[in-house]
XYZ file of C-alpha atoms in Angstrom:
245
model
C 17.285 1.944 25.242
C 13.603 2.121 24.351
C 11.483 5.243 24.245
C 7.809 5.989 23.726
C 6.255 8.598 21.426
C 3.659 10.490 23.430
C 1.179 11.162 20.615
C 0.577 7.646 19.265
C 2.330 5.399 21.779
C 4.925 4.118 19.287
C 7.896 2.333 20.812
C 11.086 3.975 19.554
C 14.751 3.059 19.490
C 17.571 5.563 19.360
C 19.886 5.234 16.366
C 23.353 6.687 16.815
C 25.125 6.929 13.436
C 28.204 8.545 14.985
C 28.990 5.275 16.741
C 31.461 3.071 14.972
C 31.791 1.446 11.619
C 30.185 1.030 8.260
C 27.351 -0.954 6.753
C 28.638 -2.495 3.565
C 32.383 -1.920 3.894
C 34.882 -0.782 6.494
C 36.165 2.645 5.507
C 37.820 3.553 8.773
C 35.628 6.641 9.130
C 33.289 6.722 12.114
C 29.609 6.915 11.283
C 29.934 6.205 7.548
C 28.376 3.458 5.441
C 27.742 2.475 1.846
C 24.191 3.392 0.860
C 22.845 0.659 -1.400
C 26.272 -0.965 -1.290
C 27.610 1.819 -3.543
C 27.845 5.279 -2.069
C 29.966 6.174 0.936
C 27.510 8.043 3.141
C 27.585 9.816 6.479
C 24.667 10.574 8.786
C 25.510 13.478 11.047
C 22.653 13.271 13.576
C 21.141 10.607 15.760
C 17.401 9.954 15.551
C 14.569 7.946 17.057
C 12.973 5.331 14.800
C 9.878 3.219 15.266
C 10.742 -0.129 16.804
C 7.780 -1.543 14.871
C 5.862 -0.584 11.781
C 2.809 1.624 12.368
C -0.177 -0.618 13.109
C -3.826 -0.600 12.091
C -4.815 0.406 15.619
C -2.541 3.430 15.522
C -3.598 4.451 12.036
C -7.289 4.139 12.896
C -6.773 6.519 15.840
C -5.138 9.037 13.501
C -8.035 8.748 11.030
C -10.639 9.307 13.757
C -8.882 12.319 15.217
C -8.054 13.851 11.835
C -11.347 13.068 10.099
C -9.486 11.107 7.419
C -11.139 8.141 5.624
C -9.676 4.861 6.834
C -8.088 2.581 4.261
C -9.751 -0.818 3.991
C -7.501 -3.810 4.624
C -7.062 -6.137 1.667
C -7.314 -9.186 3.944
C -8.182 -10.035 7.541
C -6.085 -8.189 10.105
C -6.191 -7.246 13.769
C -5.246 -3.886 15.215
C -1.689 -5.037 16.006
C -0.871 -5.855 12.356
C 1.093 -3.260 10.387
C -1.156 -0.958 8.384
C -1.104 -1.516 4.623
C -2.782 -0.009 1.598
C -1.691 3.518 2.504
C -0.176 6.001 0.078
C 3.025 7.920 0.665
C 0.859 10.975 1.243
C -1.097 9.080 3.921
C 2.117 7.974 5.616
C 3.508 11.497 5.589
C 0.282 12.924 7.022
C 0.280 10.369 9.855
C 3.936 11.034 10.642
C 3.343 14.778 10.815
C 0.278 14.257 13.046
C 2.316 12.083 15.403
C 5.080 14.679 15.619
C 7.659 13.174 13.297
C 8.340 12.324 9.681
C 9.215 9.439 7.407
C 12.852 8.295 7.479
C 15.090 9.037 4.535
C 16.368 6.034 2.617
C 19.770 6.474 4.258
C 18.285 6.659 7.771
C 16.163 3.571 7.114
C 19.067 1.602 5.688
C 21.476 2.514 8.461
C 18.965 1.335 11.057
C 18.509 -1.928 9.138
C 22.203 -2.780 8.955
C 23.890 -0.565 11.581
C 27.619 -0.701 12.246
C 27.762 -4.488 12.034
C 27.941 -4.547 8.245
C 24.801 -6.705 7.927
C 23.446 -7.813 4.552
C 20.069 -8.493 6.150
C 18.651 -6.849 9.267
C 19.430 -10.016 11.269
C 22.892 -10.789 9.822
C 24.702 -11.894 6.685
C 23.072 -15.271 6.113
C 19.439 -16.177 5.663
C 17.024 -19.067 5.415
C 13.240 -19.433 5.135
C 11.230 -18.340 8.147
C 13.451 -15.579 9.499
C 11.111 -12.872 8.194
C 7.494 -12.645 7.103
C 7.950 -13.118 3.355
C 5.818 -14.954 0.811
C 5.432 -18.702 1.152
C 4.285 -18.869 4.765
C 7.551 -20.320 6.143
C 7.212 -17.985 9.128
C 3.713 -19.291 9.901
C 1.788 -16.344 8.417
C 0.264 -16.257 4.946
C -0.218 -12.486 4.991
C 0.875 -9.844 7.506
C 1.734 -10.815 11.072
C 1.307 -8.840 14.289
C 4.124 -6.304 14.466
C 7.285 -7.852 15.886
C 6.063 -11.458 15.622
C 9.171 -12.580 13.729
C 11.638 -12.188 16.564
C 14.620 -13.005 14.358
C 13.753 -10.197 11.929
C 15.415 -7.686 14.222
C 18.111 -5.190 13.284
C 21.170 -4.486 15.380
C 19.617 -1.273 16.722
C 16.465 -3.143 17.764
C 13.950 -2.448 14.973
C 11.673 -5.326 13.950
C 10.251 -6.305 10.547
C 12.717 -4.384 8.415
C 13.211 -7.533 6.347
C 9.558 -8.482 5.922
C 5.902 -8.084 6.957
C 5.271 -4.916 4.905
C 7.678 -2.913 2.786
C 8.024 0.682 3.927
C 7.698 4.131 2.428
C 10.652 6.466 2.940
C 10.796 10.230 2.580
C 13.026 10.205 -0.509
C 12.052 10.992 -4.069
C 13.338 8.125 -6.173
C 16.292 8.346 -8.540
C 18.532 5.495 -9.750
C 21.734 5.151 -7.766
C 24.733 6.125 -9.843
C 27.412 3.399 -10.139
C 29.936 5.464 -8.160
C 30.406 8.962 -6.798
C 33.675 10.513 -5.753
C 32.566 12.468 -2.710
C 31.046 11.304 0.562
C 27.293 11.849 0.695
C 26.307 13.645 3.901
C 22.706 13.256 5.079
C 21.352 12.507 1.573
C 17.723 13.461 0.977
C 16.993 11.746 -2.358
C 16.268 13.415 -5.666
C 15.102 17.050 -5.788
C 12.087 16.395 -8.017
C 10.024 13.452 -9.213
C 6.767 11.559 -8.739
C 8.028 8.268 -7.269
C 9.115 7.635 -3.680
C 11.626 5.073 -2.462
C 10.256 1.909 -0.809
C 12.513 -0.251 1.376
C 12.365 -3.752 2.841
C 10.662 -7.010 1.919
C 7.047 -7.929 2.584
C 4.591 -10.802 2.991
C 4.160 -10.827 -0.802
C 7.861 -10.577 -1.690
C 9.717 -13.404 -3.319
C 12.471 -15.334 -1.555
C 14.752 -14.159 1.240
C 16.875 -12.063 -1.119
C 14.094 -9.463 -1.110
C 14.880 -8.823 2.560
C 18.361 -7.435 1.804
C 18.756 -4.037 3.430
C 20.164 -2.490 0.209
C 17.158 -3.527 -1.890
C 15.037 -0.608 -3.074
C 11.910 -0.166 -5.143
C 9.666 2.801 -5.893
C 6.071 3.844 -6.509
C 4.200 7.105 -7.122
C 3.312 8.969 -3.927
C -0.390 8.458 -4.698
C -0.119 4.676 -5.105
C -1.046 2.122 -2.452
C -0.341 -1.582 -2.135
C -1.372 -4.321 0.284
C 2.333 -4.967 0.791
C 3.392 -1.437 1.805
C 3.208 0.391 5.137
C 5.661 2.602 7.031
C 7.382 3.420 10.313
C 7.922 6.817 11.898
C 11.091 8.790 12.641
C 11.438 11.453 15.330
C 14.418 13.814 14.959
C 16.764 14.056 17.906
C 15.748 17.696 18.444
C 12.122 16.717 19.208
C 12.877 15.270 22.646
C 9.825 16.863 24.286
C 7.613 14.461 22.326
C 9.342 11.378 23.697
C 9.176 9.603 27.055
C 11.974 7.259 28.124
C 10.939 3.804 29.281
């Protein structure tokens, strides 16, 4: 189903990790998946995730109400394009204002691939034009209005996880170890560090391989790029902030 966040009007989808299956391999354990294609991981709680990336219109409203300087777009946009040029700190502040937080890398990746074991948000195969990546095959040279690429849709119903803008996550970056023996339960990233994990491809990415759900990059929390935005997560316990549609 679809839900609506009361504070900023974001459309949300409910992600239920305790459903069935894995992302990168079938382990036989309900609600588990391989984070980054390496680490057997379990998410113990469902959550609400933005169906679309946060837009310029939404971010401008936050800036006005919070007396925060508005980032300048690096190119022409309209209010329905995903916001870009925001730091991790900006994204966290917006998420807190709206009543939520940024997703962890594991929460983001599960929503991108779900229980269908998808390599990309839309499936296991790809071709030009499925997501808003560099080259303009999708019809847009830069960002597109949120949700314009209808085929860039994950199994849970989130759009633009493969392209448009890459997305900040809550996690402090650390390299993924080759293997770990134990199952990771609700991983939160590294305990200390300056860089934050960034997920998903963008309008300035290379070819379609950059849209793989396991791909990860990182930047300092104070950095901003014209290719990076974010989407919001609302924990399951915060139901009073959500209206069903």
